[in-house]
Amino acid sequence: MQNRLTIKDIARLSGVGKSTVSRVLNNESGVSERTRERVEAVMRQHGFSPSRSARAMRGQSDKVVAIIVTRLDSLSENLAVQTMLPCLYEQGYDPIMMESQFSTKLVQEHLDVLSHRNIDGVILFGFTGIDEAMLTPWRDTLVLMARDAEGFASVCYDDEGAIRILMQRLFEQGHRHISYLGVPESDITTGLRRHEAYLSFCRQHELTPNAVLPGLAMKQGYDHVAKVLNEETTALLCATDTLAIGASKYLQQHPRTPLQLASVGNTPLLKFLHPEILTVDPGYAQAGKQAALQLIAQVTQHAELRQITIPAALS
Amino acid sequence: MQNRLTIKDIARLSGVGKSTVSRVLNNESGVSERTRERVEAVMRQHGFSPSRSARAMRGQSDKVVAIIVTRLDSLSENLAVQTMLPCLYEQGYDPIMMESQFSTKLVQEHLDVLSHRNIDGVILFGFTGIDEAMLTPWRDTLVLMARDAEGFASVCYDDEGAIRILMQRLFEQGHRHISYLGVPESDITTGLRRHEAYLSFCRQHELTPNAVLPGLAMKQGYDHVAKVLNEETTALLCATDTLAIGASKYLQQHPRTPLQLASVGNTPLLKFLHPEILTVDPGYAQAGKQAALQLIAQVTQHAELRQITIPAALS
DNA sequence: CTGTTAGCGCATTCAT
DNA sequence: ATGAATGCGCTAACAG
């Protein structure tokens, strides 16, 4: 843009040395109140802001973080990222965005690029097949989303709790034949954990489980929902909003006796299309904020690598 | 990450001077083929990549661009961004993402941040009320999406063509009472242009227009669609996929005589939910690519500020 | 408390 | 064709 001022200019304009300006800039101690104020005044007056590249070169942080989402159009990840961004902006971090498309190879490529770029940290939305080994170099500057791994900071959803809450509610409503539409167990969180929570609840309450685990896509919900519906079924629990939307479409086209749907995920889209569906909010928004805060804490003050679980809540 | 090598190291390792390495790095002429190859070998062998901050400080580009979307969860913008990203990566640009939430104030804040950040360029998704004056400083390094403005590079959709194609098709199918569900005319492109194209077609073919322009949201489509439906109506044209989804929900809940729906936008969501709807693809994907290419051309070779319009096509 | 000095990694003269 | 020297804007070590 315009030819910007440097600390040298500020120093000259306020009649002090460069290093004093630098000290003021970094809130270092050892500057008299008077000079500090004077320098700050000059900086404000001229709208001065230090060159990021120069700072970066001096070993300081570049104040850039990367966010690697699986897909730009993931409903849940969008909600998380939307709360993440303001947190990052506020602390002066610029977020560069990348899309993994559920490909380990793409994640690897992106990380390679990032390693050449003096990145402060990475927030990575996990998925099935992600290779923990390749994340090792990033151990201290990474926050894993929606997945946890030994030795890494992470923000997870309470998969088990979310399913339990929904099952409990359905059970209280009198449902005794609750089917389950989910995701293959190769997916640890959305797949395995949620399915196990379902099975566990069934066991405890002596219900007969009836599940199918086709995948993550709407179409898969649509195509496979029929398999878990029989005459007795009165309720259907879906592992995700996306599956619930697919299932709903099928049910609209193939009417049957009333069926109470329930799903994990509190996306605006599902709320609009099917407000009658019982949903639990896995806390996507809160997760985004927590992840941002955790990452900043890690990279600025070497905070411990916490494994955070966001509590689920009926919505 | 690791303590990276510098051109000094490469110079030492290949037995040449720093400046020679620099020359090789920038593909400058005046280096003998032999030394060039030798230096390149050493660089490859050690996986050398120059410090971006150092280059940036030397007045070179930082190779960062900003993408300001209106909303992270906009279906159409997602499609555009998804094609934009690979183009940018390929050229070594890192995209930092920001969300305007349709707020001029937020755009201004983001641009302020960016002006302190030695950004190469900005891709801005336009919206109603965007203030061209505040974009002036960015004239040469900005590409406006979905909106055009005097003196700025832009990538627009063919609003007029998209509507015309759909109307033509509906007309050919025999429809003579085609209603329109759109966006207020304060929105120049999605609002005004599409509505005018609708009116224009009606005039030319002596149809009686019947339109309502509630807004962009699904709920608005749902709430207002009834107003444009009467006994004679056989087709409904929606200005966007989002409106079409809202309208469809209403129609499912309030059955009537068959109504052919049509809409502008070729999003996967609509295709899944309502494949029966006639849609035209405004070319979101192609638009993303064009925008990335245009921006790169501008910032690397001061290419002219083209105003590109993506042709619409039946999908 | 404050100014001076010396680099960070690179591109760019200017010599050779 | 190539190496040595200079400085980008900043922080850090060292003097006063």
Short mmCIF file of N, CA and C (backbone and C1' of nucleotides) in Angstrom, two decimals, chain A residues 112-113 115-117, chain B residues 2-14 16-27 36 38-55, chain C residues 8-11:
data_model
loop_
_atom_site.label_atom_id
_atom_site.label_comp_id
_atom_site.label_asym_id
_atom_site.label_seq_id
_atom_site.Cartn_x
_atom_site.Cartn_y
_atom_site.Cartn_z
N ASP A 112 3.33 -29.60 4.53
CA ASP A 112 4.64 -29.33 3.93
C ASP A 112 4.76 -27.86 3.55
N VAL A 113 3.74 -27.38 2.89
CA VAL A 113 3.74 -25.96 2.53
C VAL A 113 3.89 -25.11 3.78
N SER A 115 5.16 -25.78 6.61
CA SER A 115 6.43 -25.87 7.31
C SER A 115 7.45 -24.91 6.70
N HIS A 116 7.21 -24.49 5.49
CA HIS A 116 8.10 -23.51 4.85
C HIS A 116 7.66 -22.09 5.15
N ARG A 117 6.68 -21.95 6.00
CA ARG A 117 6.05 -20.65 6.09
C ARG A 117 5.99 -20.05 7.48
N GLN B 2 12.08 -26.72 12.23
CA GLN B 2 13.51 -27.01 12.40
C GLN B 2 14.34 -25.78 12.03
N ASN B 3 15.60 -25.78 12.41
CA ASN B 3 16.45 -24.66 12.04
C ASN B 3 16.80 -24.77 10.56
N ARG B 4 16.14 -23.96 9.80
CA ARG B 4 16.21 -24.07 8.36
C ARG B 4 17.50 -23.51 7.80
N LEU B 5 17.83 -23.93 6.63
CA LEU B 5 19.03 -23.43 5.95
C LEU B 5 18.75 -22.07 5.33
N THR B 6 19.81 -21.34 5.08
CA THR B 6 19.67 -20.04 4.42
C THR B 6 20.47 -20.07 3.13
N ILE B 7 20.30 -19.05 2.34
CA ILE B 7 21.06 -19.04 1.09
C ILE B 7 22.56 -19.07 1.38
N LYS B 8 22.92 -18.57 2.53
CA LYS B 8 24.34 -18.59 2.91
C LYS B 8 24.83 -20.05 2.98
N ASP B 9 24.02 -20.89 3.63
CA ASP B 9 24.38 -22.30 3.74
C ASP B 9 24.47 -22.95 2.36
N ILE B 10 23.46 -22.67 1.55
CA ILE B 10 23.45 -23.25 0.21
C ILE B 10 24.70 -22.79 -0.55
N ALA B 11 25.02 -21.52 -0.37
CA ALA B 11 26.20 -20.97 -1.05
C ALA B 11 27.45 -21.75 -0.62
N ARG B 12 27.61 -21.91 0.68
CA ARG B 12 28.78 -22.62 1.19
C ARG B 12 28.80 -24.05 0.65
N LEU B 13 27.66 -24.73 0.76
CA LEU B 13 27.58 -26.14 0.36
C LEU B 13 27.86 -26.34 -1.13
N SER B 14 27.56 -25.33 -1.93
CA SER B 14 27.78 -25.52 -3.36
C SER B 14 28.97 -24.72 -3.85
N VAL B 16 29.68 -21.47 -3.91
CA VAL B 16 29.49 -20.23 -4.67
C VAL B 16 29.16 -19.11 -3.69
N GLY B 17 28.88 -17.96 -4.21
CA GLY B 17 28.54 -16.84 -3.34
C GLY B 17 27.05 -16.74 -3.11
N LYS B 18 26.67 -16.01 -2.08
CA LYS B 18 25.25 -15.85 -1.75
C LYS B 18 24.46 -15.31 -2.93
N SER B 19 25.02 -14.32 -3.58
CA SER B 19 24.25 -13.66 -4.64
C SER B 19 23.98 -14.60 -5.81
N THR B 20 24.91 -15.51 -6.04
CA THR B 20 24.66 -16.48 -7.11
C THR B 20 23.46 -17.36 -6.75
N VAL B 21 23.42 -17.77 -5.51
CA VAL B 21 22.28 -18.57 -5.07
C VAL B 21 21.00 -17.77 -5.25
N SER B 22 21.05 -16.53 -4.86
CA SER B 22 19.88 -15.67 -5.00
C SER B 22 19.46 -15.60 -6.46
N ARG B 23 20.43 -15.50 -7.32
CA ARG B 23 20.12 -15.43 -8.76
C ARG B 23 19.43 -16.70 -9.23
N VAL B 24 19.97 -17.80 -8.83
CA VAL B 24 19.36 -19.09 -9.22
C VAL B 24 17.92 -19.15 -8.70
N LEU B 25 17.78 -18.74 -7.47
CA LEU B 25 16.47 -18.78 -6.82
C LEU B 25 15.43 -18.01 -7.63
N ASN B 26 15.82 -16.90 -8.16
CA ASN B 26 14.87 -16.04 -8.86
C ASN B 26 14.94 -16.19 -10.37
N ASN B 27 15.56 -17.25 -10.81
CA ASN B 27 15.64 -17.51 -12.24
C ASN B 27 16.19 -16.33 -13.02
N ARG B 36 24.45 -23.14 -12.18
CA ARG B 36 23.02 -23.16 -11.88
C ARG B 36 22.59 -24.57 -11.50
N ARG B 38 24.35 -27.02 -10.44
CA ARG B 38 24.96 -27.45 -9.19
C ARG B 38 24.19 -26.90 -7.99
N VAL B 39 23.92 -25.60 -8.06
CA VAL B 39 23.21 -24.96 -6.95
C VAL B 39 21.81 -25.56 -6.79
N GLU B 40 21.15 -25.74 -7.92
CA GLU B 40 19.81 -26.31 -7.85
C GLU B 40 19.83 -27.69 -7.22
N ALA B 41 20.85 -28.45 -7.56
CA ALA B 41 20.97 -29.79 -6.98
C ALA B 41 21.07 -29.70 -5.46
N VAL B 42 21.95 -28.85 -5.00
CA VAL B 42 22.13 -28.71 -3.55
C VAL B 42 20.82 -28.28 -2.88
N MET B 43 20.13 -27.35 -3.53
CA MET B 43 18.88 -26.87 -2.93
C MET B 43 17.88 -28.01 -2.82
N ARG B 44 17.77 -28.76 -3.89
CA ARG B 44 16.82 -29.86 -3.90
C ARG B 44 17.19 -30.89 -2.83
N GLN B 45 18.46 -31.20 -2.82
CA GLN B 45 18.97 -32.21 -1.90
C GLN B 45 18.64 -31.89 -0.44
N HIS B 46 18.67 -30.61 -0.12
CA HIS B 46 18.43 -30.22 1.27
C HIS B 46 17.02 -29.69 1.48
N GLY B 47 16.22 -29.78 0.43
CA GLY B 47 14.84 -29.30 0.56
C GLY B 47 14.79 -27.84 0.98
N PHE B 48 15.67 -27.07 0.37
CA PHE B 48 15.74 -25.66 0.74
C PHE B 48 14.56 -24.86 0.22
N SER B 49 14.08 -23.98 1.06
CA SER B 49 13.12 -22.99 0.58
C SER B 49 13.40 -21.69 1.29
N PRO B 50 13.42 -20.61 0.54
CA PRO B 50 13.83 -19.31 1.09
C PRO B 50 12.85 -18.80 2.12
N SER B 51 13.32 -18.01 3.02
CA SER B 51 12.46 -17.42 4.05
C SER B 51 11.54 -16.38 3.43
N ARG B 52 10.26 -16.61 3.63
CA ARG B 52 9.29 -15.70 3.03
C ARG B 52 9.37 -14.33 3.69
N SER B 53 9.58 -14.30 4.98
CA SER B 53 9.61 -13.01 5.66
C SER B 53 10.76 -12.17 5.15
N ALA B 54 11.90 -12.81 4.95
CA ALA B 54 13.06 -12.07 4.46
C ALA B 54 12.79 -11.49 3.08
N ARG B 55 12.20 -12.32 2.23
CA ARG B 55 11.87 -11.84 0.89
C ARG B 55 10.88 -10.68 0.98
P DC C 8 23.18 -13.32 11.40
"O5'" DC C 8 21.60 -13.47 11.28
"C5'" DC C 8 20.79 -14.01 12.33
"C4'" DC C 8 19.33 -13.80 11.95
"C3'" DC C 8 19.01 -14.16 10.51
"O3'" DC C 8 18.40 -15.45 10.48
"C1'" DC C 8 18.06 -12.00 11.13
P DG C 9 19.00 -16.53 9.53
"O5'" DG C 9 18.43 -16.09 8.12
"C5'" DG C 9 17.04 -16.22 7.86
"C4'" DG C 9 16.72 -15.60 6.52
"C3'" DG C 9 17.51 -16.21 5.34
"O3'" DG C 9 16.62 -16.51 4.31
"C1'" DG C 9 17.76 -13.87 5.39
P DC C 10 17.09 -17.08 2.92
"O5'" DC C 10 17.04 -15.82 1.96
"C5'" DC C 10 15.78 -15.22 1.66
"C4'" DC C 10 15.98 -13.78 1.25
"C3'" DC C 10 16.55 -13.59 -0.16
"O3'" DC C 10 15.46 -13.41 -1.06
"C1'" DC C 10 17.41 -12.01 1.46
P DA C 11 15.70 -13.44 -2.61
"O5'" DA C 11 16.06 -11.92 -2.94
"C5'" DA C 11 15.03 -10.96 -2.83
"C4'" DA C 11 15.57 -9.57 -3.13
"C3'" DA C 11 16.03 -9.35 -4.57
"O3'" DA C 11 15.71 -8.01 -4.88
"C1'" DA C 11 17.82 -8.97 -3.12
#
